[in-house]
GROMACS .gro file of C-alpha atoms in nm:
model
  329
    1MET     CA    1   9.775  -2.553  -9.838
    2HIS     CA    2   9.532  -2.589  -9.498
    3PRO     CA    3   9.225  -2.474  -9.600
    4LYS     CA    4   9.205  -2.186  -9.305
    5ASN     CA    5   9.600  -2.065  -9.497
    6LEU     CA    6   9.499  -1.725  -9.573
    7HIS     CA    7   9.764  -1.722  -9.880
    8ARG     CA    8   9.609  -2.056 -10.072
    9ASN     CA    9   9.463  -1.870 -10.338
   10GLY     CA   10   9.766  -1.632 -10.428
   11TYR     CA   11   9.910  -1.350 -10.359
   12PRO     CA   12   9.721  -1.018 -10.412
   13MET     CA   13  10.012  -0.786 -10.562
   14ASP     CA   14   9.733  -0.506 -10.622
   15ALA     CA   15   9.544  -0.484 -10.195
   16LEU     CA   16   9.968  -0.576 -10.067
   17CYS     CA   17  10.096  -0.234 -10.261
   18GLN     CA   18   9.760  -0.039 -10.166
   19THR     CA   19   9.868  -0.140  -9.722
   20TYR     CA   20  10.221  -0.142  -9.834
   21PRO     CA   21  10.313   0.041 -10.093
   22ALA     CA   22  10.695  -0.026 -10.068
   23LEU     CA   23  10.725  -0.348 -10.292
   24LYS     CA   24  10.541  -0.179 -10.639
   25PRO     CA   25  10.886  -0.083 -10.787
   26PHE     CA   26  11.035  -0.459 -10.724
   27LEU     CA   27  10.666  -0.586 -10.944
   28VAL     CA   28  10.675  -0.765 -11.282
   29ARG     CA   29  10.489  -0.901 -11.487
   30ALA     CA   30  10.541  -1.298 -11.540
   31LYS     CA   31  10.534  -1.523 -11.858
   32SER     CA   32  10.115  -1.620 -11.711
   33GLY     CA   33  10.071  -1.222 -11.778
   34ASN     CA   34   9.950  -1.228 -11.328
   35THR     CA   35  10.199  -0.907 -11.197
   36SER     CA   36  10.445  -1.090 -10.971
   37ILE     CA   37  10.789  -1.062 -10.805
   38ASP     CA   38  11.124  -1.182 -10.895
   39PHE     CA   39  11.195  -1.424 -10.633
   40THR     CA   40  11.581  -1.438 -10.684
   41SER     CA   41  11.556  -1.082 -10.536
   42PRO     CA   42  11.591  -1.062 -10.190
   43GLN     CA   43  11.486  -0.663 -10.172
   44ALA     CA   44  11.138  -0.832 -10.308
   45VAL     CA   45  11.089  -1.170 -10.104
   46LYS     CA   46  11.107  -0.961  -9.799
   47LEU     CA   47  10.933  -0.675  -9.934
   48LEU     CA   48  10.667  -0.932  -9.964
   49ASN     CA   49  10.734  -1.080  -9.630
   50ALA     CA   50  10.679  -0.678  -9.540
   51ALA     CA   51  10.367  -0.668  -9.730
   52LEU     CA   52  10.164  -0.972  -9.620
   53LEU     CA   53  10.247  -0.924  -9.310
   54HIS     CA   54  10.119  -0.591  -9.260
   55HIS     CA   55   9.847  -0.693  -9.477
   56TYR     CA   56   9.691  -0.967  -9.256
   57TYR     CA   57   9.855  -1.047  -8.928
   58ARG     CA   58   9.903  -0.624  -8.875
   59LEU     CA   59  10.172  -0.585  -8.821
   60GLU     CA   60  10.320  -0.196  -8.794
   61TYR     CA   61  10.651  -0.323  -8.829
   62TRP     CA   62  10.918  -0.649  -8.967
   63ASP     CA   63  11.256  -0.625  -9.021
   64ILE     CA   64  11.546  -0.841  -9.033
   65PRO     CA   65  11.893  -0.799  -9.048
   66ASP     CA   66  12.119  -0.870  -9.448
   67GLY     CA   67  12.183  -1.202  -9.395
   68TYR     CA   68  11.866  -1.392  -9.221
   69LEU     CA   69  11.596  -1.636  -9.237
   70CYS     CA   70  11.303  -1.469  -9.460
   71PRO     CA   71  11.077  -1.725  -9.516
   72PRO     CA   72  10.812  -1.809  -9.710
   73VAL     CA   73  10.487  -1.692  -9.531
   74PRO     CA   74  10.260  -1.933  -9.634
   75GLY     CA   75  10.398  -2.288  -9.541
   76ARG     CA   76  10.538  -2.172  -9.187
   77ALA     CA   77  10.054  -2.039  -9.103
   78ASP     CA   78  10.030  -2.467  -9.232
   79TYR     CA   79  10.249  -2.544  -8.939
   80ILE     CA   80  10.066  -2.311  -8.772
   81HIS     CA   81   9.687  -2.415  -8.831
   82GLY     CA   82   9.858  -2.759  -8.813
   83ILE     CA   83   9.903  -2.690  -8.464
   84ALA     CA   84   9.517  -2.575  -8.373
   85ASP     CA   85   9.405  -2.879  -8.567
   86LEU     CA   86   9.587  -3.121  -8.320
   87LEU     CA   87   9.492  -2.880  -8.011
   88LYS     CA   88   9.149  -2.909  -8.125
   89SER     CA   89   9.152  -3.226  -8.183
   90THR     CA   90   9.292  -3.355  -7.850
   91SER     CA   91   9.070  -3.090  -7.699
   92SER     CA   92   8.773  -3.249  -7.841
   93SER     CA   93   8.812  -3.544  -7.741
   94ALA     CA   94   8.943  -3.500  -7.388
   95GLN     CA   95   8.640  -3.300  -7.278
   96GLY     CA   96   8.354  -3.569  -7.508
   97GLY     CA   97   8.375  -3.417  -7.843
   98GLN     CA   98   8.254  -3.037  -7.686
   99SER     CA   99   8.558  -2.895  -7.922
  100GLN     CA  100   8.810  -2.555  -7.776
  101ASN     CA  101   8.701  -2.203  -7.894
  102GLU     CA  102   8.863  -2.086  -8.232
  103LYS     CA  103   9.059  -1.839  -7.981
  104ASP     CA  104   9.249  -1.976  -7.745
  105GLN     CA  105   9.417  -1.704  -7.509
  106SER     CA  106   9.481  -1.954  -7.300
  107VAL     CA  107   9.680  -2.185  -7.527
  108ARG     CA  108  10.057  -2.127  -7.531
  109GLY     CA  109  10.379  -2.156  -7.708
  110LEU     CA  110  10.690  -2.206  -7.718
  111ASP     CA  111  10.904  -2.171  -8.083
  112ILE     CA  112  11.302  -2.307  -8.103
  113GLY     CA  113  11.451  -2.084  -8.314
  114VAL     CA  114  11.242  -1.831  -8.306
  115GLY     CA  115  11.495  -1.668  -8.543
  116ALA     CA  116  11.521  -1.317  -8.663
  117ASN     CA  117  11.234  -1.299  -8.869
  118ALA     CA  118  10.924  -1.385  -8.572
  119ILE     CA  119  10.720  -1.601  -8.802
  120TYR     CA  120  10.546  -1.899  -8.578
  121PRO     CA  121  10.413  -1.629  -8.317
  122ILE     CA  122  10.366  -1.368  -8.563
  123ILE     CA  123  10.105  -1.558  -8.745
  124GLY     CA  124  10.003  -1.795  -8.431
  125VAL     CA  125   9.853  -1.434  -8.249
  126SER     CA  126   9.748  -1.281  -8.533
  127SER     CA  127   9.535  -1.586  -8.587
  128TYR     CA  128   9.461  -1.749  -8.282
  129ASP     CA  129   9.554  -1.543  -7.962
  130TRP     CA  130   9.790  -1.734  -7.872
  131SER     CA  131  10.078  -1.670  -7.663
  132PHE     CA  132  10.403  -1.759  -7.719
  133VAL     CA  133  10.765  -1.775  -7.567
  134GLY     CA  134  11.087  -1.758  -7.838
  135SER     CA  135  11.391  -1.879  -7.828
  136ASP     CA  136  11.706  -1.831  -8.002
  137VAL     CA  137  12.114  -1.893  -7.965
  138ASP     CA  138  12.179  -1.627  -8.170
  139ASP     CA  139  12.244  -1.256  -8.034
  140VAL     CA  140  12.186  -1.108  -8.390
  141ALA     CA  141  11.828  -1.319  -8.404
  142VAL     CA  142  11.670  -1.204  -8.036
  143LYS     CA  143  11.755  -0.904  -8.068
  144SER     CA  144  11.510  -0.830  -8.362
  145ALA     CA  145  11.238  -1.045  -8.228
  146ARG     CA  146  11.215  -0.850  -7.946
  147ALA     CA  147  11.242  -0.512  -8.237
  148ILE     CA  148  10.950  -0.742  -8.397
  149ALA     CA  149  10.796  -0.865  -8.071
  150SER     CA  150  10.803  -0.473  -7.850
  151LYS     CA  151  10.715  -0.186  -8.199
  152ASN     CA  152  10.352  -0.399  -8.294
  153SER     CA  153  10.085  -0.364  -8.061
  154VAL     CA  154   9.925  -0.643  -8.164
  155LEU     CA  155  10.225  -0.865  -8.019
  156ALA     CA  156  10.172  -0.645  -7.666
  157HIS     CA  157  10.159  -0.930  -7.370
  158LYS     CA  158  10.197  -1.154  -7.636
  159PHE     CA  159  10.504  -1.293  -7.712
  160GLN     CA  160  10.884  -1.335  -7.507
  161VAL     CA  161  11.231  -1.397  -7.678
  162ARG     CA  162  11.467  -1.581  -7.430
  163LYS     CA  163  11.818  -1.646  -7.516
  164GLN     CA  164  11.930  -2.031  -7.491
  165ALA     CA  165  12.296  -1.938  -7.339
  166ASN     CA  166  12.389  -2.355  -7.443
  167ARG     CA  167  12.418  -2.413  -7.812
  168ALA     CA  168  12.375  -2.795  -7.671
  169SER     CA  169  12.065  -2.741  -7.554
  170ILE     CA  170  11.743  -2.717  -7.676
  171PHE     CA  171  11.495  -2.686  -7.364
  172ASN     CA  172  11.709  -2.727  -7.118
  173GLY     CA  173  11.807  -2.384  -7.047
  174VAL     CA  174  11.479  -2.186  -7.195
  175ILE     CA  175  11.196  -2.339  -7.021
  176GLU     CA  176  11.204  -2.322  -6.653
  177ALA     CA  177  11.114  -2.516  -6.356
  178ASN     CA  178  10.723  -2.448  -6.323
  179GLU     CA  179  10.646  -2.338  -6.643
  180ARG     CA  180  10.383  -2.487  -6.870
  181PHE     CA  181  10.334  -2.412  -7.237
  182THR     CA  182  10.063  -2.593  -7.458
  183PHE     CA  183  10.289  -2.661  -7.768
  184THR     CA  184  10.691  -2.655  -7.882
  185MET     CA  185  10.723  -2.581  -8.182
  186CYS     CA  186  11.052  -2.608  -8.459
  187ASN     CA  187  11.202  -2.583  -8.743
  188PRO     CA  188  11.486  -2.764  -8.739
  189PRO     CA  189  11.895  -2.681  -8.905
  190PHE     CA  190  11.816  -2.907  -9.213
  191HIS     CA  191  12.137  -2.975  -9.354
  192LYS     CA  192  12.457  -3.180  -9.204
  193SER     CA  193  12.768  -2.882  -9.275
  194ALA     CA  194  12.819  -2.620  -9.441
  195GLN     CA  195  12.918  -2.747  -9.730
  196ASP     CA  196  12.606  -2.895  -9.806
  197ALA     CA  197  12.394  -2.577  -9.685
  198LEU     CA  198  12.569  -2.377  -9.936
  199SER     CA  199  12.529  -2.712 -10.236
  200GLY     CA  200  12.172  -2.716 -10.137
  201THR     CA  201  12.096  -2.300 -10.113
  202GLN     CA  202  12.310  -2.278 -10.446
  203ARG     CA  203  12.086  -2.548 -10.623
  204LYS     CA  204  11.804  -2.396 -10.504
  205THR     CA  205  11.867  -2.089 -10.657
  206SER     CA  206  11.979  -2.182 -10.962
  207ASN     CA  207  11.623  -2.308 -10.985
  208LEU     CA  208  11.476  -2.018 -10.979
  209THR     CA  209  11.709  -1.894 -11.225
  210ARG     CA  210  11.642  -2.088 -11.484
  211ASN     CA  211  11.255  -2.041 -11.455
  212LYS     CA  212  11.350  -1.684 -11.457
  213LYS     CA  213  11.548  -1.713 -11.762
  214LYS     CA  214  11.264  -2.002 -11.938
  215ARG     CA  215  10.996  -1.679 -11.850
  216SER     CA  216  11.193  -1.372 -12.040
  217GLY     CA  217  11.329  -1.641 -12.356
  218ALA     CA  218  11.680  -1.623 -12.291
  219LYS     CA  219  11.945  -1.922 -12.316
  220PHE     CA  220  11.991  -2.045 -11.936
  221THR     CA  221  12.350  -2.186 -11.831
  222ASP     CA  222  12.399  -2.405 -11.507
  223ASN     CA  223  12.772  -2.339 -11.423
  224ARG     CA  224  12.613  -2.450 -11.048
  225ASP     CA  225  12.921  -2.692 -11.044
  226GLN     CA  226  13.210  -2.488 -11.125
  227GLY     CA  227  13.092  -2.192 -10.893
  228PHE     CA  228  13.043  -2.435 -10.584
  229GLY     CA  229  13.349  -2.615 -10.694
  230ARG     CA  230  13.609  -2.274 -10.643
  231ARG     CA  231  13.383  -2.204 -10.349
  232THR     CA  232  13.477  -2.508 -10.143
  233SER     CA  233  13.819  -2.528 -10.155
  234LYS     CA  234  13.832  -2.214  -9.987
  235LEU     CA  235  13.655  -2.330  -9.661
  236LYS     CA  236  13.900  -2.284  -9.381
  237ASP     CA  237  13.544  -2.203  -9.171
  238GLN     CA  238  13.214  -2.317  -9.301
  239ASN     CA  239  13.070  -2.068  -9.074
  240ALA     CA  240  13.287  -1.787  -9.269
  241SER     CA  241  13.249  -1.944  -9.600
  242TYR     CA  242  12.886  -1.947  -9.654
  243GLN     CA  243  12.800  -1.652  -9.425
  244GLY     CA  244  13.010  -1.493  -9.725
  245ASN     CA  245  12.880  -1.631  -9.974
  246TYR     CA  246  12.592  -1.703  -9.962
  247ALA     CA  247  12.436  -1.439  -9.723
  248ASN     CA  248  12.245  -1.235  -9.957
  249LEU     CA  249  12.068  -1.539 -10.115
  250ASN     CA  250  11.669  -1.418 -10.209
  251PHE     CA  251  11.621  -1.618  -9.830
  252ALA     CA  252  11.864  -1.614  -9.700
  253GLY     CA  253  11.954  -1.755  -9.403
  254GLN     CA  254  12.288  -1.747  -9.128
  255ALA     CA  255  12.410  -2.079  -9.057
  256ASN     CA  256  12.289  -2.218  -8.737
  257GLU     CA  257  11.980  -2.152  -8.892
  258LEU     CA  258  12.051  -2.453  -9.257
  259TRP     CA  259  12.277  -2.667  -9.081
  260CYS     CA  260  12.415  -2.869  -8.718
  261GLU     CA  261  12.643  -3.179  -8.697
  262GLY     CA  262  12.406  -3.429  -8.816
  263GLY     CA  263  12.086  -3.203  -8.982
  264GLU     CA  264  11.775  -3.266  -8.891
  265LEU     CA  265  11.708  -3.609  -8.816
  266ALA     CA  266  12.054  -3.574  -8.545
  267PHE     CA  267  11.844  -3.247  -8.370
  268ILE     CA  268  11.514  -3.449  -8.367
  269GLN     CA  269  11.638  -3.697  -8.210
  270ARG     CA  270  11.818  -3.484  -7.932
  271MET     CA  271  11.518  -3.311  -7.912
  272VAL     CA  272  11.328  -3.629  -7.850
  273GLN     CA  273  11.512  -3.742  -7.566
  274GLU     CA  274  11.578  -3.397  -7.439
  275SER     CA  275  11.189  -3.302  -7.494
  276VAL     CA  276  11.164  -3.662  -7.185
  277SER     CA  277  11.296  -3.418  -6.888
  278VAL     CA  278  11.069  -3.152  -6.918
  279LYS     CA  279  10.786  -3.346  -7.015
  280ASP     CA  280  10.533  -3.199  -6.755
  281ASN     CA  281  10.611  -2.861  -6.875
  282VAL     CA  282  10.473  -2.952  -7.194
  283GLU     CA  283  10.175  -3.087  -7.338
  284TRP     CA  284  10.259  -3.130  -7.682
  285PHE     CA  285  10.589  -3.133  -7.878
  286THR     CA  286  10.589  -3.105  -8.193
  287CYS     CA  287  10.850  -3.029  -8.539
  288LEU     CA  288  10.868  -3.005  -8.889
  289VAL     CA  289  11.038  -3.319  -9.073
  290SER     CA  290  11.113  -3.231  -9.486
  291LYS     CA  291  11.255  -3.543  -9.554
  292SER     CA  292  10.979  -3.834  -9.533
  293ALA     CA  293  11.342  -4.142  -9.455
  294HIS     CA  294  11.325  -3.983  -9.114
  295LEU     CA  295  11.031  -4.009  -8.938
  296LYS     CA  296  11.113  -4.469  -8.890
  297PRO     CA  297  11.372  -4.333  -8.737
  298ILE     CA  298  11.219  -4.044  -8.571
  299LYS     CA  299  10.854  -4.211  -8.429
  300THR     CA  300  11.180  -4.559  -8.384
  301SER     CA  301  11.291  -4.265  -8.106
  302ILE     CA  302  10.962  -4.155  -7.944
  303ASP     CA  303  10.885  -4.482  -7.836
  304TYR     CA  304  11.162  -4.571  -7.698
  305TYR     CA  305  11.182  -4.227  -7.492
  306GLY     CA  306  10.812  -4.358  -7.376
  307ALA     CA  307  10.589  -4.088  -7.514
  308THR     CA  308  10.242  -4.241  -7.485
  309GLN     CA  309  10.054  -4.026  -7.819
  310CYS     CA  310  10.313  -4.019  -8.166
  311LYS     CA  311  10.106  -3.842  -8.481
  312VAL     CA  312  10.293  -3.757  -8.901
  313VAL     CA  313  10.044  -3.432  -8.979
  314ASP     CA  314  10.133  -3.367  -9.360
  315MET     CA  315  10.067  -3.028  -9.535
  316GLY     CA  316  10.156  -2.914  -9.875
  317GLN     CA  317  10.181  -2.606 -10.052
  318GLY     CA  318  10.128  -2.664 -10.445
  319SER     CA  319  10.402  -2.917 -10.592
  320LYS     CA  320  10.586  -2.879 -10.232
  321LEU     CA  321  10.512  -3.155  -9.931
  322SER     CA  322  10.659  -3.095  -9.601
  323ARG     CA  323  10.528  -3.287  -9.219
  324PHE     CA  324  10.519  -3.231  -8.898
  325VAL     CA  325  10.536  -3.512  -8.572
  326ALA     CA  326  10.375  -3.413  -8.254
  327TRP     CA  327  10.470  -3.648  -7.931
  328THR     CA  328  10.264  -3.633  -7.589
  329PHE     CA  329  10.360  -3.814  -7.320
   0.00000   0.00000   0.00000
């Protein structure tokens, strides 16, 4: 993890329970002897997030509606710290080697797809004193993010939420004519379809269950393929079927959070194309890229639309490798 990531040494469960007692009933003893939680339990994962945000980021209130994405906080923090490094390096170059302060109130970010959880603005405001606008197409997510913004003093006057009325647009309709942002950020929909999302979610859940069984010494039977076949045969409405089958799984997620037509690559290429129309409003555009194979076509698109710089920032959490791409005009 990033050296400044507050979670790089794991979860201090005892300390978390002291500051957020609601987590305590969900603690379990791992095979290693360490205290942990059952990561197959959506309620346990949600309470762990609430405890982390309360303990490290001074939140007084955090909640999300059932079925909405409950993201792992450490990886989200890495993206924020990576953007801070990007801004620091480019600011230092522009100022002849004089780097900006660790916290900079003049930095303003736009989180595309802020979600019901509002994780990125929370970490960015608390860690760097940045201000944020978050946008989303989902009415319930917008309402939830606004509640988080209004019920936490640390976010007061620092975080605003806007509804994106046009699902076909990313920046247009959110960024106002004379508005300036230091950066934009986005965790794009990963999958190409509801079926793809169902399959991926089931694989992850199956792996979590397998690991849990191994730790307990119980035998694990993988019925993933049979279950998936029964479910997908009934997909009359992909959105409704996705929500009905998987809204209660550990990290959850609504359809618009997890899939779009063409998947991640198509979404990011559309983002690059649309960034041209707001290039005078934004210093740096950034977006997470989950598949390294997508980097080459994304770079080709960025070059095609005339960006003056393109950077890829690698990140890693344990055995998982990720990165974000950044471009500027």
